[in-house]
Structure formats: C-alpha cells, structure tokens
Amino acid sequence: MTVERGTWRSKLGFILAASGSAIGLGNIVFFSANAYKFGAGAFYVPYFVALFVIGLPIMILELGLGRFTRRSLPESLRMIDGPRGEFAGWFGILNATIITMYYITILGWAVGMLVGSFSSLWQPSAVPAFGLDAGVLNNSMSYFFNMISEYNTIAFVALVWALNMVVVFWGTRSIEAVVKIFVPLMWVFMIVLILRGVTLPGGMQGVFLLFTPNFSVMSDPEVWQGAFSQMFFTLSLGFGIMTTYASYLPKDSDDVGNASSICFMNCSFEFIAGLAIFSLLFAFAIAPKASTLSMMFFVVPEGIAAFPFAVKLFGILFFVLLIMAGLTSSVSLVEALIAAVLDKFPHAGRKRVVALVAAIGMTGSIAFAWPMVIDKGLASDGTLGLSLLDMFDHWVFQYGLMICGLLECVLVGWVYDVDKVLAHINETSSIKLGGKFKVLIRYIVPAIIIFVIGWNLITQELMQGLYGTSFELSGANWLPWLVFAGWLGFALGGAFLLTRLTDTNSEGAA
Ligand code: PFF
C-alpha cells in the first residue's frame, strides 16, 4: 500500500522546521550552563570540534537517509539492514518518545510559570516551598516547587499536549505554518533579551567572561564528553528526527547545504543565547547552575527579578520564548513517532495514529508531572514526577542518544556500503564529500561515542552507583532500578516487538 506522505511546501519551510526542532530548551539555557561549568570561553574549542566532527557529519547522514529513502528512521534503516536496522530505528524512536514525554512536562511547567508571571511569581512574597526556610530558596524556586507539587499543574501539561496535537494534525502543512511564525519570533525575542542583558550595569562583564578561555579545563575528559553530548541534543540528532523531516523533501534536495544551514542557524542561536544569559546573570553576580531546569526556572528568573524595571514584561518574554522554542522542538519529536508508526502501519490513518501517540505520550508526561512530594527537604528533586524525570533523562540523554548515533554510524559505515550512501549524498549536494566523511562515519565518530559511553559508565554508574540511588526517595530505594529496567524494557523490548510485527510497508526500497 502506498502511503500518502507529506511534503514541505518550500525549502524555507523545511529549514525553519528543522532549525525549529534543533533550537529549543537546549540552546537557551543548557548551553550557557555547560559553558559556565566547563570553563566559559574554553568550551568553544570542544564545542566547535564536536560540531565539525560529530554534529555536521551525522546531520548530513540523517538528512541523506531520510531524503533518499523517503521514510522515517525505522523503515529507512530497514532498507539498509533489514530487521536489524529496523530494530535500531525503533530503539531510537522509543528513546525519543521518552524525551518527548518529559520535554512536554517541562514545557507544561514553563506554561505554569508564564501563568504565574501574571500573578504572584514576580512578587517577593512566595510562600517557601515545603515549609523550607525562605533563605534556602529564592522566590522563583519556591514558586516552582509549590507549583509542581499541585495536581492542577497537570492541566498545563495536558494543554501543551493539545497544542502539539494541533500542530502535527495536518502534518507538514500545519507544522510549516507554525514554524514560519514561531522561529523568526524566537530570534526577535532573543535579541530583545540580549539588548536588555548587555545594557545592564555589569552585563558586558558576563559577555567578556564568555569569551575568556580557561584552557586548563581542556585536558579534562568531562569537558569533551559535555561538548559531544550537548551537540547531539542541541542538533536533535540520533533519534531520526532529521531523517523524518528530510523524508518530506524533494528527492533532489541538497543534503550538505541543508545540514550546513540547520547547524549554522542552531549554533548561532545558541551563541547569542549565551550572550543574553551570561550578561544578565553576571550583572547580578548569579552563577549559572549546570542544569537546564534550574537555569530555566530559578537562575534566569532570579536575574530577571533583579531588573531595574519591567520585570514582569521581561519575565513573560522569557517564558514565551521558552515555550515557542520548546514547542517547535517537541512537535518534531511527536511527528517522528507518528511518521514511524504510519510508515509501518499505513492503513491506520493519520488521525488514529495522532490520537494513539497523544494518549500514550500524555500518560508518560503526566507521570513526569506527578506532584506527590517524596523529598520534603529538597535534598534532590522534591516530587515523584521530577525524580522520575531526572532518572529517565539520565538514561536517555547520557546513553540512549549516544547508542543511537553509534548504531547509525555502524549500520551505514560498516554494515551497508558507505560508498553508496556517499554517492547518493554527492549526487544532489552542491559541496561534494570525500574520503574524510567516510573516515569520520566509520572510525572517528564511533570511537568518540564509545569513549563518551565508557566514560559515563565508569565515572557514574561504576564509581557513584546506579543513577538515582543517592537520591532522597522516602524509602522507595528500588525506584532507580525500576527506572533503569523501565528504560531498557520500553526502548529495547518495544523495539523488539515493533520490529516483529508484520504489516511493514517496505515499498520504495533503495
Ligand atoms: N534540540 C532540542 C533542544 O535543543 O532543546 C531538543 C531535542 C529535540 C532533542 C529533538 C532531541 C530531539 F530528538
């Protein structure tokens, strides 16, 4: 059965959608948190190495796979290596599904903070969360923890799911319409934040710090590990998101040109976001903490609360920016899952698949938003939902992403004929790739990924114990093990089952 697949109306629509996927929460806060943690200016060196050695080659590879096979990840890898390839593809898609679930929970909380911006968030009177001493928590921290420990916050998460459903409902048509408005607007909002940041007294000092390298950190493998993981996450690589979006492109599209444009847009946004965040934090001598959530919900808001005027306005601007950037990323995750299911079960129909994906996804997002307080002293994450989110993020982000990238390189570089893939990419690309690309895909990228996975395993799981076992969990000490088993069961078990199911539409094989 031939599937009615979408197509982008214009090249611009595709570039905006793909860069909208790449530009997300990772760019606005995670980059600055990492840059601060890893020696400020010196972070640019591993960052650029990661961009050219890992980011750009895998982006080209994922775009090439999608454009050429015109299928989402599992089907396109199936064309390369049969059921083994399909299994790898589903493993990627199911890891992406877990990210989708908690990414949308985080966006739901951002909506909650936006709503709070219109009421009491910016008034220095928030009731300290969990009865903790007001000196321990700043105002936005208290607001945040009070909010996530209330059941009605789940409504914000449901709202973000509803928005995602609307945006993906008509496929490329509706996605394109939304990114055409949101992506340019994100740039405008970010520029406004930069102008505000650098004109604050002392703001420029933060910018200088961002450019002052501390090269002593370069010999620390953790800095390199940080840069490589950041590159995967920020460019939305590893999960076949770009493969799905490229599968809606005309067959003669330029992979290398498209990959370069997406990487350029993403990294320049990240770079200017660094200017905004560093300037506004350093104007108030606030140190960025190395976690996306703390940056989003307490550190940057603390800086904004100290603005001399228009606190509410800038607070609203910041949360709207986060929501727009997050939504254009989450729809790419949701669409990748929908496309993968539709490619496998073409007769199911888009509407039914959208409803199914939303039902499963929303259930997961609600679990991650579950407000039950299990850690009143806030020694770790406070609520059950946030603890689950933290643990699942650890497995998917530190391992899932990397394993998927490794599988893609091994399948294309070793199992399939890398020369054939190269020839397909070169056929339509303006810049021709040579032997260096082959060396990267076959040797260098896999070696780096194996190093990062090994490093994480040794320094975290072996030296510190399974992730989460040191958390305050009110006696639920089995939870980290359950999460670990849950991740493996969902991603590996699910991939196995989905691959075994027949009804595969493998028409149009390469
Ligand atoms: N690139 C997005 C960000 O920087 O926030 C997040 C993301 C989207 C990660 C899609 C992975 C993904 F597959």
mmCIF file of N, CA, C and O in Angstrom, residues 4 97 100 104 158 160-172 174-175 248 330-331 333-343 345-363:
data_model
loop_
_atom_site.group_PDB
_atom_site.id
_atom_site.type_symbol
_atom_site.label_atom_id
_atom_site.label_comp_id
_atom_site.label_asym_id
_atom_site.label_seq_id
_atom_site.Cartn_x
_atom_site.Cartn_y
_atom_site.Cartn_z
ATOM 1 N N GLU A 4 0.354 8.019 1.708
ATOM 2 C CA GLU A 4 0.263 9.425 1.331
ATOM 3 C C GLU A 4 1.156 10.181 2.313
ATOM 4 O O GLU A 4 0.783 10.359 3.464
ATOM 5 N N THR A 97 10.688 8.963 22.267
ATOM 6 C CA THR A 97 9.354 9.045 22.873
ATOM 7 C C THR A 97 9.467 9.411 24.354
ATOM 8 O O THR A 97 8.682 10.215 24.873
ATOM 9 N N THR A 100 10.221 12.978 24.506
ATOM 10 C CA THR A 100 9.004 13.746 24.193
ATOM 11 C C THR A 100 8.153 13.911 25.447
ATOM 12 O O THR A 100 7.654 15.002 25.738
ATOM 13 N N ILE A 104 7.745 17.632 27.168
ATOM 14 C CA ILE A 104 6.431 18.284 27.201
ATOM 15 C C ILE A 104 6.035 18.602 28.650
ATOM 16 O O ILE A 104 5.418 19.640 28.927
ATOM 17 N N ALA A 158 -1.304 18.898 29.985
ATOM 18 C CA ALA A 158 -2.317 18.466 29.015
ATOM 19 C C ALA A 158 -2.497 19.532 27.932
ATOM 20 O O ALA A 158 -2.644 19.217 26.741
ATOM 21 N N VAL A 160 -0.222 21.587 26.793
ATOM 22 C CA VAL A 160 0.899 21.540 25.834
ATOM 23 C C VAL A 160 0.739 20.346 24.892
ATOM 24 O O VAL A 160 1.025 20.446 23.694
ATOM 25 N N TRP A 161 0.229 19.230 25.410
ATOM 26 C CA TRP A 161 -0.036 18.090 24.511
ATOM 27 C C TRP A 161 -1.082 18.469 23.465
ATOM 28 O O TRP A 161 -0.954 18.127 22.285
ATOM 29 N N ALA A 162 -2.116 19.176 23.916
ATOM 30 C CA ALA A 162 -3.170 19.583 22.971
ATOM 31 C C ALA A 162 -2.579 20.468 21.877
ATOM 32 O O ALA A 162 -2.872 20.301 20.684
ATOM 33 N N LEU A 163 -1.683 21.387 22.277
ATOM 34 C CA LEU A 163 -1.058 22.266 21.278
ATOM 35 C C LEU A 163 -0.234 21.443 20.278
ATOM 36 O O LEU A 163 -0.276 21.678 19.070
ATOM 37 N N ASN A 164 0.499 20.470 20.808
ATOM 38 C CA ASN A 164 1.297 19.621 19.921
ATOM 39 C C ASN A 164 0.418 18.874 18.927
ATOM 40 O O ASN A 164 0.760 18.739 17.754
ATOM 41 N N MET A 165 -0.713 18.386 19.429
ATOM 42 C CA MET A 165 -1.617 17.639 18.547
ATOM 43 C C MET A 165 -2.140 18.520 17.424
ATOM 44 O O MET A 165 -2.230 18.101 16.276
ATOM 45 N N VAL A 166 -2.477 19.758 17.777
ATOM 46 C CA VAL A 166 -2.992 20.669 16.744
ATOM 47 C C VAL A 166 -1.903 20.906 15.690
ATOM 48 O O VAL A 166 -2.155 20.853 14.487
ATOM 49 N N VAL A 167 -0.664 21.121 16.174
ATOM 50 C CA VAL A 167 0.402 21.458 15.215
ATOM 51 C C VAL A 167 0.743 20.270 14.307
ATOM 52 O O VAL A 167 1.064 20.456 13.136
ATOM 53 N N VAL A 168 0.675 19.039 14.832
ATOM 54 C CA VAL A 168 1.040 17.912 13.958
ATOM 55 C C VAL A 168 -0.166 17.319 13.213
ATOM 56 O O VAL A 168 0.003 16.452 12.373
ATOM 57 N N PHE A 169 -1.348 17.801 13.507
ATOM 58 C CA PHE A 169 -2.557 17.159 12.989
ATOM 59 C C PHE A 169 -2.563 17.057 11.461
ATOM 60 O O PHE A 169 -2.868 16.031 10.889
ATOM 61 N N TRP A 170 -2.198 18.139 10.802
ATOM 62 C CA TRP A 170 -2.199 18.132 9.337
ATOM 63 C C TRP A 170 -0.785 17.882 8.788
ATOM 64 O O TRP A 170 -0.486 18.223 7.648
ATOM 65 N N GLY A 171 0.092 17.359 9.620
ATOM 66 C CA GLY A 171 1.443 17.010 9.175
ATOM 67 C C GLY A 171 2.252 18.222 8.768
ATOM 68 O O GLY A 171 2.196 19.281 9.409
ATOM 69 N N THR A 172 2.986 18.069 7.657
ATOM 70 C CA THR A 172 3.911 19.136 7.241
ATOM 71 C C THR A 172 3.193 20.483 7.055
ATOM 72 O O THR A 172 3.764 21.526 7.331
ATOM 73 N N SER A 174 0.599 21.887 8.665
ATOM 74 C CA SER A 174 0.390 22.677 9.889
ATOM 75 C C SER A 174 1.728 22.992 10.580
ATOM 76 O O SER A 174 1.899 24.065 11.158
ATOM 77 N N ILE A 175 2.693 22.052 10.491
ATOM 78 C CA ILE A 175 3.990 22.317 11.128
ATOM 79 C C ILE A 175 4.631 23.537 10.458
ATOM 80 O O ILE A 175 5.113 24.462 11.119
ATOM 81 N N TYR A 248 10.345 14.260 3.929
ATOM 82 C CA TYR A 248 9.290 15.055 3.280
ATOM 83 C C TYR A 248 9.867 16.032 2.249
ATOM 84 O O TYR A 248 9.192 16.946 1.799
ATOM 85 N N SER A 330 9.325 20.045 20.333
ATOM 86 C CA SER A 330 8.501 18.887 20.722
ATOM 87 C C SER A 330 7.665 18.388 19.551
ATOM 88 O O SER A 330 7.463 17.186 19.409
ATOM 89 N N VAL A 331 7.210 19.278 18.665
ATOM 90 C CA VAL A 331 6.414 18.769 17.531
ATOM 91 C C VAL A 331 7.269 17.890 16.617
ATOM 92 O O VAL A 331 6.774 16.938 16.018
ATOM 93 N N LEU A 333 9.586 15.892 17.623
ATOM 94 C CA LEU A 333 9.659 14.595 18.305
ATOM 95 C C LEU A 333 8.357 13.820 18.095
ATOM 96 O O LEU A 333 8.357 12.637 17.773
ATOM 97 N N VAL A 334 7.235 14.516 18.270
ATOM 98 C CA VAL A 334 5.934 13.857 18.113
ATOM 99 C C VAL A 334 5.761 13.395 16.661
ATOM 100 O O VAL A 334 5.324 12.275 16.386
ATOM 101 N N GLU A 335 6.146 14.260 15.719
ATOM 102 C CA GLU A 335 5.987 13.908 14.301
ATOM 103 C C GLU A 335 6.859 12.709 13.930
ATOM 104 O O GLU A 335 6.450 11.858 13.136
ATOM 105 N N ALA A 336 8.070 12.616 14.513
ATOM 106 C CA ALA A 336 8.949 11.481 14.189
ATOM 107 C C ALA A 336 8.295 10.169 14.604
ATOM 108 O O ALA A 336 8.373 9.167 13.899
ATOM 109 N N LEU A 337 7.618 10.201 15.742
ATOM 110 C CA LEU A 337 6.951 8.988 16.218
ATOM 111 C C LEU A 337 5.745 8.661 15.338
ATOM 112 O O LEU A 337 5.549 7.513 14.907
ATOM 113 N N ILE A 338 4.962 9.684 15.036
ATOM 114 C CA ILE A 338 3.778 9.471 14.187
ATOM 115 C C ILE A 338 4.203 8.913 12.821
ATOM 116 O O ILE A 338 3.633 7.945 12.315
ATOM 117 N N ALA A 339 5.234 9.523 12.240
ATOM 118 C CA ALA A 339 5.678 9.094 10.910
ATOM 119 C C ALA A 339 6.172 7.655 10.939
ATOM 120 O O ALA A 339 5.906 6.873 10.019
ATOM 121 N N ALA A 340 6.885 7.292 12.026
ATOM 122 C CA ALA A 340 7.412 5.927 12.106
ATOM 123 C C ALA A 340 6.261 4.924 12.185
ATOM 124 O O ALA A 340 6.273 3.886 11.510
ATOM 125 N N VAL A 341 5.243 5.234 12.987
ATOM 126 C CA VAL A 341 4.103 4.324 13.113
ATOM 127 C C VAL A 341 3.340 4.252 11.789
ATOM 128 O O VAL A 341 2.953 3.178 11.322
ATOM 129 N N LEU A 342 3.175 5.415 11.150
ATOM 130 C CA LEU A 342 2.420 5.437 9.893
ATOM 131 C C LEU A 342 3.155 4.718 8.769
ATOM 132 O O LEU A 342 2.522 4.079 7.929
ATOM 133 N N ASP A 343 4.482 4.818 8.763
ATOM 134 C CA ASP A 343 5.246 4.109 7.732
ATOM 135 C C ASP A 343 5.086 2.601 7.908
ATOM 136 O O ASP A 343 5.076 1.847 6.955
ATOM 137 N N PHE A 345 2.478 1.086 9.673
ATOM 138 C CA PHE A 345 1.059 0.688 9.573
ATOM 139 C C PHE A 345 0.313 1.728 8.738
ATOM 140 O O PHE A 345 -0.470 2.516 9.271
ATOM 141 N N PRO A 346 0.552 1.725 7.444
ATOM 142 C CA PRO A 346 -0.006 2.800 6.604
ATOM 143 C C PRO A 346 -1.524 2.860 6.625
ATOM 144 O O PRO A 346 -2.108 3.931 6.453
ATOM 145 N N HIS A 347 -2.155 1.721 6.862
ATOM 146 C CA HIS A 347 -3.620 1.711 6.809
ATOM 147 C C HIS A 347 -4.247 2.332 8.063
ATOM 148 O O HIS A 347 -5.446 2.575 8.100
ATOM 149 N N ALA A 348 -3.438 2.558 9.114
ATOM 150 C CA ALA A 348 -4.012 3.034 10.385
ATOM 151 C C ALA A 348 -4.623 4.434 10.238
ATOM 152 O O ALA A 348 -5.586 4.777 10.927
ATOM 153 N N GLY A 349 -4.066 5.225 9.344
ATOM 154 C CA GLY A 349 -4.599 6.577 9.137
ATOM 155 C C GLY A 349 -4.011 7.557 10.131
ATOM 156 O O GLY A 349 -3.812 7.234 11.309
ATOM 157 N N ARG A 350 -3.717 8.757 9.636
ATOM 158 C CA ARG A 350 -3.031 9.739 10.456
ATOM 159 C C ARG A 350 -3.794 10.110 11.729
ATOM 160 O O ARG A 350 -3.225 10.188 12.803
ATOM 161 N N LYS A 351 -5.116 10.293 11.586
ATOM 162 C CA LYS A 351 -5.896 10.762 12.743
ATOM 163 C C LYS A 351 -5.796 9.782 13.901
ATOM 164 O O LYS A 351 -5.589 10.159 15.049
ATOM 165 N N ARG A 352 -5.943 8.503 13.556
ATOM 166 C CA ARG A 352 -5.905 7.486 14.614
ATOM 167 C C ARG A 352 -4.526 7.431 15.263
ATOM 168 O O ARG A 352 -4.395 7.287 16.474
ATOM 169 N N VAL A 353 -3.497 7.555 14.435
ATOM 170 C CA VAL A 353 -2.135 7.475 14.981
ATOM 171 C C VAL A 353 -1.850 8.703 15.860
ATOM 172 O O VAL A 353 -1.258 8.581 16.934
ATOM 173 N N VAL A 354 -2.317 9.863 15.430
ATOM 174 C CA VAL A 354 -2.115 11.067 16.256
ATOM 175 C C VAL A 354 -2.778 10.857 17.623
ATOM 176 O O VAL A 354 -2.185 11.136 18.676
ATOM 177 N N ALA A 355 -3.995 10.300 17.615
ATOM 178 C CA ALA A 355 -4.716 10.098 18.883
ATOM 179 C C ALA A 355 -3.989 9.088 19.765
ATOM 180 O O ALA A 355 -3.832 9.298 20.976
ATOM 181 N N LEU A 356 -3.497 8.015 19.159
ATOM 182 C CA LEU A 356 -2.794 6.983 19.929
ATOM 183 C C LEU A 356 -1.510 7.532 20.541
ATOM 184 O O LEU A 356 -1.226 7.361 21.735
ATOM 185 N N VAL A 357 -0.729 8.235 19.719
ATOM 186 C CA VAL A 357 0.537 8.801 20.190
ATOM 187 C C VAL A 357 0.270 9.788 21.329
ATOM 188 O O VAL A 357 0.954 9.797 22.353
ATOM 189 N N ALA A 358 -0.773 10.599 21.168
ATOM 190 C CA ALA A 358 -1.074 11.582 22.209
ATOM 191 C C ALA A 358 -1.500 10.889 23.501
ATOM 192 O O ALA A 358 -1.105 11.294 24.595
ATOM 193 N N ALA A 359 -2.287 9.803 23.371
ATOM 194 C CA ALA A 359 -2.752 9.111 24.582
ATOM 195 C C ALA A 359 -1.572 8.504 25.339
ATOM 196 O O ALA A 359 -1.443 8.679 26.564
ATOM 197 N N ILE A 360 -0.677 7.841 24.614
ATOM 198 C CA ILE A 360 0.478 7.212 25.273
ATOM 199 C C ILE A 360 1.416 8.301 25.810
ATOM 200 O O ILE A 360 1.868 8.260 26.952
ATOM 201 N N GLY A 361 1.669 9.279 24.958
ATOM 202 C CA GLY A 361 2.603 10.341 25.342
ATOM 203 C C GLY A 361 2.105 11.132 26.542
ATOM 204 O O GLY A 361 2.857 11.427 27.476
ATOM 205 N N MET A 362 0.817 11.432 26.550
ATOM 206 C CA MET A 362 0.291 12.236 27.648
ATOM 207 C C MET A 362 0.351 11.470 28.968
ATOM 208 O O MET A 362 0.640 12.035 30.016
ATOM 209 N N THR A 363 0.128 10.163 28.891
ATOM 210 C CA THR A 363 0.218 9.356 30.111
ATOM 211 C C THR A 363 1.630 9.480 30.703
ATOM 212 O O THR A 363 1.806 9.690 31.908
#
